[in-house]
Coordinates of C-alpha atoms and ligand atoms in Angstrom, one line a residue:
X1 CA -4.6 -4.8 3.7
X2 CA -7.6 -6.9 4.3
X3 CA -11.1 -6.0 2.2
X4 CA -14.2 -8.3 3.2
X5 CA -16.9 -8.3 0.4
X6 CA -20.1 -10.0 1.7
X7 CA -22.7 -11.1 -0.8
X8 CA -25.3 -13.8 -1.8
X9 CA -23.3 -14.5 -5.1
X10 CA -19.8 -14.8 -4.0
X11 CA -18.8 -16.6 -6.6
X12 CA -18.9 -13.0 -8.6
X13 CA -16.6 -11.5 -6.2
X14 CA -14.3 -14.6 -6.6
X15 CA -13.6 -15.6 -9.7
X16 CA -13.0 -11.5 -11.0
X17 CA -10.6 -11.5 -7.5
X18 CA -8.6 -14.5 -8.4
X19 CA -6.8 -13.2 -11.6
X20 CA -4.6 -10.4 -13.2
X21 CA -3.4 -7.7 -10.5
X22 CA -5.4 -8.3 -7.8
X23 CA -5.1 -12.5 -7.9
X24 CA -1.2 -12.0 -8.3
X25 CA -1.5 -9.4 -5.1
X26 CA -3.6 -11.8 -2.9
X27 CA -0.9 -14.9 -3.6
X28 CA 1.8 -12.4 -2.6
X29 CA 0.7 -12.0 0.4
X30 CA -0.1 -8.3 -0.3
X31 CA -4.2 -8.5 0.1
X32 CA -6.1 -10.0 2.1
X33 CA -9.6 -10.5 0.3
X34 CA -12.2 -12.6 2.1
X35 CA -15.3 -13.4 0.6
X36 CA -18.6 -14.3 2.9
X37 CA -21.9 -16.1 1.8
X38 CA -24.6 -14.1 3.2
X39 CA -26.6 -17.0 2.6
X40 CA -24.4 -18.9 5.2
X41 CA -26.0 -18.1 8.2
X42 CA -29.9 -18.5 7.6
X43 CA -31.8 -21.4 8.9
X44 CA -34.3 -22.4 6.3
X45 CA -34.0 -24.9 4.1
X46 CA -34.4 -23.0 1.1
X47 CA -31.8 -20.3 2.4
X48 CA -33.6 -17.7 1.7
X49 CA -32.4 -14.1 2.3
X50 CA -35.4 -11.8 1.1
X51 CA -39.1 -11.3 1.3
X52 CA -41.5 -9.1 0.2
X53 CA -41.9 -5.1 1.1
X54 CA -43.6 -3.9 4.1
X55 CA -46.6 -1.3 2.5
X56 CA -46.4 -3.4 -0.7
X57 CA -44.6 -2.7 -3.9
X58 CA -42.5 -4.6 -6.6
X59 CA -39.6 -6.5 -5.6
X60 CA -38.0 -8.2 -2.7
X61 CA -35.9 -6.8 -0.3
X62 CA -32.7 -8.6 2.2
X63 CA -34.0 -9.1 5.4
X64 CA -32.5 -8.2 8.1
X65 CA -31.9 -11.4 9.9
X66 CA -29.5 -12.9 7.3
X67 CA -27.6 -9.9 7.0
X68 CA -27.4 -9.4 10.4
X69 CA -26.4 -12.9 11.4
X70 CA -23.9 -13.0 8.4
X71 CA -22.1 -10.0 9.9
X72 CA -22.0 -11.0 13.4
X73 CA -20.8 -14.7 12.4
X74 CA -18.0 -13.3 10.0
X75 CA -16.9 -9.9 12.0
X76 CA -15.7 -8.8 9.0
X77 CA -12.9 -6.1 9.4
X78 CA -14.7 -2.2 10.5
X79 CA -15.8 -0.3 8.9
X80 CA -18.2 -1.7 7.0
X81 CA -19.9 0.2 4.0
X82 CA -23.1 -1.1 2.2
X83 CA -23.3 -0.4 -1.5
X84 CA -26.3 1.5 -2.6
X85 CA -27.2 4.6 -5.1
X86 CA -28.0 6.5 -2.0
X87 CA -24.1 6.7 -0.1
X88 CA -22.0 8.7 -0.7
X89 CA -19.7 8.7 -4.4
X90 CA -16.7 6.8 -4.3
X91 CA -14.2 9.0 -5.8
X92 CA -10.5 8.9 -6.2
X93 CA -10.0 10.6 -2.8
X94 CA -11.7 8.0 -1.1
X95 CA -10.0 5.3 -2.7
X96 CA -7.0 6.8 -1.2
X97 CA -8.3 7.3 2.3
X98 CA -9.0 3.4 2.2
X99 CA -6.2 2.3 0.7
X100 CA -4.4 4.0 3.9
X101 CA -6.5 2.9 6.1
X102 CA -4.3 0.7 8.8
X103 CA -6.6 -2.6 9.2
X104 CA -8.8 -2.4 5.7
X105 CA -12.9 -2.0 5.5
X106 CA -15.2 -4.7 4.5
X107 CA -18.3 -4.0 1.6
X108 CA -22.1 -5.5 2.3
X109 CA -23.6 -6.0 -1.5
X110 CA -27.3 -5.3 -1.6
X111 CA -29.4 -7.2 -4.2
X112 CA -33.3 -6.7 -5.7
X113 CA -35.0 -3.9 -4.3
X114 CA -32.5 -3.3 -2.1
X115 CA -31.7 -4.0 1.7
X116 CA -34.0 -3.5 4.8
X117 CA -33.4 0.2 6.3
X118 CA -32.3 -1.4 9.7
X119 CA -29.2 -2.9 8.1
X120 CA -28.2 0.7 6.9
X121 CA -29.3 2.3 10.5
X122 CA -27.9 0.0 12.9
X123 CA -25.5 -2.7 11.0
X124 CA -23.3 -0.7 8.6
X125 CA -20.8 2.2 9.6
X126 CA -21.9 3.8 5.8
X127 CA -23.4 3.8 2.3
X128 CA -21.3 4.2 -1.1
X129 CA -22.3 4.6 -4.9
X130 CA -20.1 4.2 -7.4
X131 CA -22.5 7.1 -9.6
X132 CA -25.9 7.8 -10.3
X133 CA -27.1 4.8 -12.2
X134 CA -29.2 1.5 -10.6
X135 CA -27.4 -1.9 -10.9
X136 CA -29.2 -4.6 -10.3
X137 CA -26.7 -5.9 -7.0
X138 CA -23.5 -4.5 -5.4
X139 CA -21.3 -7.0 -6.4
X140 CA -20.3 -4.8 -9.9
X141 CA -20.0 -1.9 -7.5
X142 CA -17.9 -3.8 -4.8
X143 CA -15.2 -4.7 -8.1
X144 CA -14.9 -1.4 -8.9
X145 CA -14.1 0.0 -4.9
X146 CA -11.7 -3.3 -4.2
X147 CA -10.0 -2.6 -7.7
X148 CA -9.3 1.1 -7.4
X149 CA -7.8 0.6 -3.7
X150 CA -6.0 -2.8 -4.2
X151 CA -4.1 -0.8 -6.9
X152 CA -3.0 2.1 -4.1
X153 CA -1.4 -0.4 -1.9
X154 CA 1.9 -0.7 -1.6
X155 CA 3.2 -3.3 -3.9
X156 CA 0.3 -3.8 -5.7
X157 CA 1.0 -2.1 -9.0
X158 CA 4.3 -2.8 -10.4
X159 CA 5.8 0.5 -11.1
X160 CA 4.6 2.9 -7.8
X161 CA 4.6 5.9 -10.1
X162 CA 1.9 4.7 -12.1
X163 CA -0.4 5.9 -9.3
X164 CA 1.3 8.9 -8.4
X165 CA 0.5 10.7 -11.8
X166 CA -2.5 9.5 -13.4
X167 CA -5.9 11.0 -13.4
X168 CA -7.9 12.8 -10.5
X169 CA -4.4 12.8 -8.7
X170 CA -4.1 16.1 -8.8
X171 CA -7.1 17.5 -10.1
X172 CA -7.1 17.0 -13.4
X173 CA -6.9 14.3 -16.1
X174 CA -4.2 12.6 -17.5
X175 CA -2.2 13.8 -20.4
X176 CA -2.3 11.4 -23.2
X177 CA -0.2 8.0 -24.4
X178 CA 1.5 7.0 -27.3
X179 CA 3.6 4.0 -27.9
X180 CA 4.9 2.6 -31.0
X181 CA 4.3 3.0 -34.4
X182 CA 5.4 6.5 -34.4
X183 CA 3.1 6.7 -37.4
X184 CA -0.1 4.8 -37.5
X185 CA -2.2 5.0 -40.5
X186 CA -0.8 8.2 -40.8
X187 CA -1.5 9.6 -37.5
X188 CA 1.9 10.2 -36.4
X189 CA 2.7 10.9 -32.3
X190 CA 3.2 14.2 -31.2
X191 CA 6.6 15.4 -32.7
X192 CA 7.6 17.0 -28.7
X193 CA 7.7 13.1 -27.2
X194 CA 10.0 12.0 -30.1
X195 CA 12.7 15.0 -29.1
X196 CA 14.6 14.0 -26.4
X197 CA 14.0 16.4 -24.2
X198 CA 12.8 15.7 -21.2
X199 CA 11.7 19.2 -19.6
X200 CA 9.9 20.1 -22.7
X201 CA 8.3 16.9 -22.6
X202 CA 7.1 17.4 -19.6
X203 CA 6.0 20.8 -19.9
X204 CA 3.8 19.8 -23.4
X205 CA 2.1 16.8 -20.9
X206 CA 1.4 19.3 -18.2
X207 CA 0.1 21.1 -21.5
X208 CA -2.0 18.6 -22.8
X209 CA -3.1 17.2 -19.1
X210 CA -4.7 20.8 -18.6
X211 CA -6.2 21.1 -22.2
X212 CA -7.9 17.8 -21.9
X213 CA -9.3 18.0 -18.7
X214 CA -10.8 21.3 -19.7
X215 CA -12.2 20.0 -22.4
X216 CA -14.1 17.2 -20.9
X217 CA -14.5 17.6 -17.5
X218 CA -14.5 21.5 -16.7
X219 CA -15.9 20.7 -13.8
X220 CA -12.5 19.4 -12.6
X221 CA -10.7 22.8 -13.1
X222 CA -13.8 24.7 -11.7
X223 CA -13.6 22.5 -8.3
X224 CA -9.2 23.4 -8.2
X225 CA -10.2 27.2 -8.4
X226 CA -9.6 27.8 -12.6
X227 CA -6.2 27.9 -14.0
X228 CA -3.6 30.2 -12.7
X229 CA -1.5 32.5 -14.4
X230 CA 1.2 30.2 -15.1
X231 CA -1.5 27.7 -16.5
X232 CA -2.9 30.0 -19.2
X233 CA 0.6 30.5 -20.5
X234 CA 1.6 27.2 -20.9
X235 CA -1.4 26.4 -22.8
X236 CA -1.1 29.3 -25.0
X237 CA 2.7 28.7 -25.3
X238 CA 1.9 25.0 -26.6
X239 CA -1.5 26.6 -28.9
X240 CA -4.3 25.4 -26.8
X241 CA -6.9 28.1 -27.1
X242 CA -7.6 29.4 -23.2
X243 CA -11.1 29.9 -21.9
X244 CA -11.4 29.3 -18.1
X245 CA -14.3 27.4 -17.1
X246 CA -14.7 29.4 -13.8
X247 CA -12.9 30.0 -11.1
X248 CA -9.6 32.6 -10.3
X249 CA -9.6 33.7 -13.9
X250 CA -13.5 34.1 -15.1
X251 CA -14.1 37.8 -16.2
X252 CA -17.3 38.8 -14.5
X253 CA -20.6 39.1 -16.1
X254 CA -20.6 41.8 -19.0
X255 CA -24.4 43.5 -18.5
X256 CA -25.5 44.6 -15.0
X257 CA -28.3 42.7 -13.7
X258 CA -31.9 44.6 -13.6
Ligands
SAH301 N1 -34.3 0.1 -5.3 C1 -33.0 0.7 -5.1 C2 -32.0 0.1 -6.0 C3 -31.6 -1.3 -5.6 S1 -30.5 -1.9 -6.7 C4 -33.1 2.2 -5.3 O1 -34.0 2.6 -6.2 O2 -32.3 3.0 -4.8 C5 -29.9 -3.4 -5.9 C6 -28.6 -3.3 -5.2 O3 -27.6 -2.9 -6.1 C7 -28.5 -2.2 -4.1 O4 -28.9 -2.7 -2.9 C8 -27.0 -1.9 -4.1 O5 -26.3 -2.8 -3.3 C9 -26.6 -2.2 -5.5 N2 -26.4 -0.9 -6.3 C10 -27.3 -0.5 -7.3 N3 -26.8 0.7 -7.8 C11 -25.7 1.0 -7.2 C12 -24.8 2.1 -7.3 N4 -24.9 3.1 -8.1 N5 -23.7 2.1 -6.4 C13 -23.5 1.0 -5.6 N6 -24.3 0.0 -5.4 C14 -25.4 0.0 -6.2

């Protein structure tokens, strides 16, 4: 899998690339990550990349011409997404579409006030966010989307069922981990993951998976359609109070509207 991460601080992009997972990955053989100076390809002797906004306004914004000649003197590997609070959210569904995707996709990281609208209309092939909060470049933005597809490929991660049952893959949120002490400070681990017994270990996760997601992100078990019949069982079967967020189960509305 090749990623492409073009910036004007590469050596961000580098130095988080070269170690743990990811730097083990690329010396395998497994990733291909290539990292481009957008600074490489402008004239000037100062190498500058921005100027000031057409109409006025605070802040500087990339030019089009560096960009521009960056991308056509790198041609990094299609498509191409720029990072921005405007694209669309990177979610765990994407991060799997990518991390299938046969030849890789390359990331353009925008810095200051942002880049010039003609890099986004006629340069990139689309826009992500990583959530609704400003940075202050893409590079941050660009780790997080490398990071959460490097770990889908192949190879990557060391045990491949790791990322077949973790969060958002199905829905929902994880269940949670112990590991040893079995008590700490008097906190002891869930009596169920001490007994041996794996289907009832399984069922109290599938259990505690559903409880948790509904009780922090109910919006996660809203979007899969509510619980279903078996759902509400299990969680009452293992004393998790049941109250669907919405969805197949919700009663309606009690009073008749006016
Ligand atoms: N003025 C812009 C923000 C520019 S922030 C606005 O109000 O929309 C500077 C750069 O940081 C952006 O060009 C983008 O590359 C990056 N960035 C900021 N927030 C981001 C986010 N939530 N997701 C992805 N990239 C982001």
């Amino acid at each position: 899998m090749r990623i492409e991460v073009l910036t004007i601080f590469p050596g961000l992009i580098e130095g988080y690339l070269a170690e743990s997972l990811i730097g083990k990955a690329r010396s395998r053989g497994l990733l291909d990550l290539r990292v481009h100076d957008l600074r490489s390809a402008t004239a000037d002797p100062h190498r500058s990349v921005d100027d000031t906004p057409f109409g006025g306004g605070a802040g500087m914004v990339l030019a089009p011409g560096p960009i521009f000649a960056a991308v056509e003197a790198a041609q990094p590997v299609r498509p191409l997404f720029l990072l921005g609070p405007g694209g669309r959210r990177f979610d765990q569904a994407q991060a799997r579409e990518l991390a299938s995707a046969p030849g890789g996709f390359s990331l353009l990281c925008g810095r200051y006030e942002g880049v010039d609208q003609r890099v986004v209309d006629h340069l990139v092939d689309g826009e992500l966010s990583i959530g609704d909060y400003v940075l202050a470049g893409g590079e941050a933005a660009a780790l997080v989307v490398v990071e959460a597809v490097a770990r889908l490929v192949p190879g990557v991660v060391g045990n491949e069922a790791s990322t077949v049952h973790e969060s958002f893959s199905d829905g929902l949120l994880e269940e949670p981990h112990y590991t040893r002490p079995a008590d700490f400070r008097g906190w002891p681990v869930p009596e169920v993951l001490r007994c041996g017994d794996h289907g009832r270990i399984a069922r109290w996760r599938r259990a505690a998976a559903l409880a948790r997601t509904l009780r922090s992100r109910p919006d996660l078990v809203a979007a899969r359609g509510g619980l279903t019949d078996q759902e509400v069982q299990l969680l009452a079967d293992h004393g998790y109070p049941v109250a669907s967020p919405g969805g197949a189960h919700e009663e309606p509305e009690a009073h008749e509207p006016h």
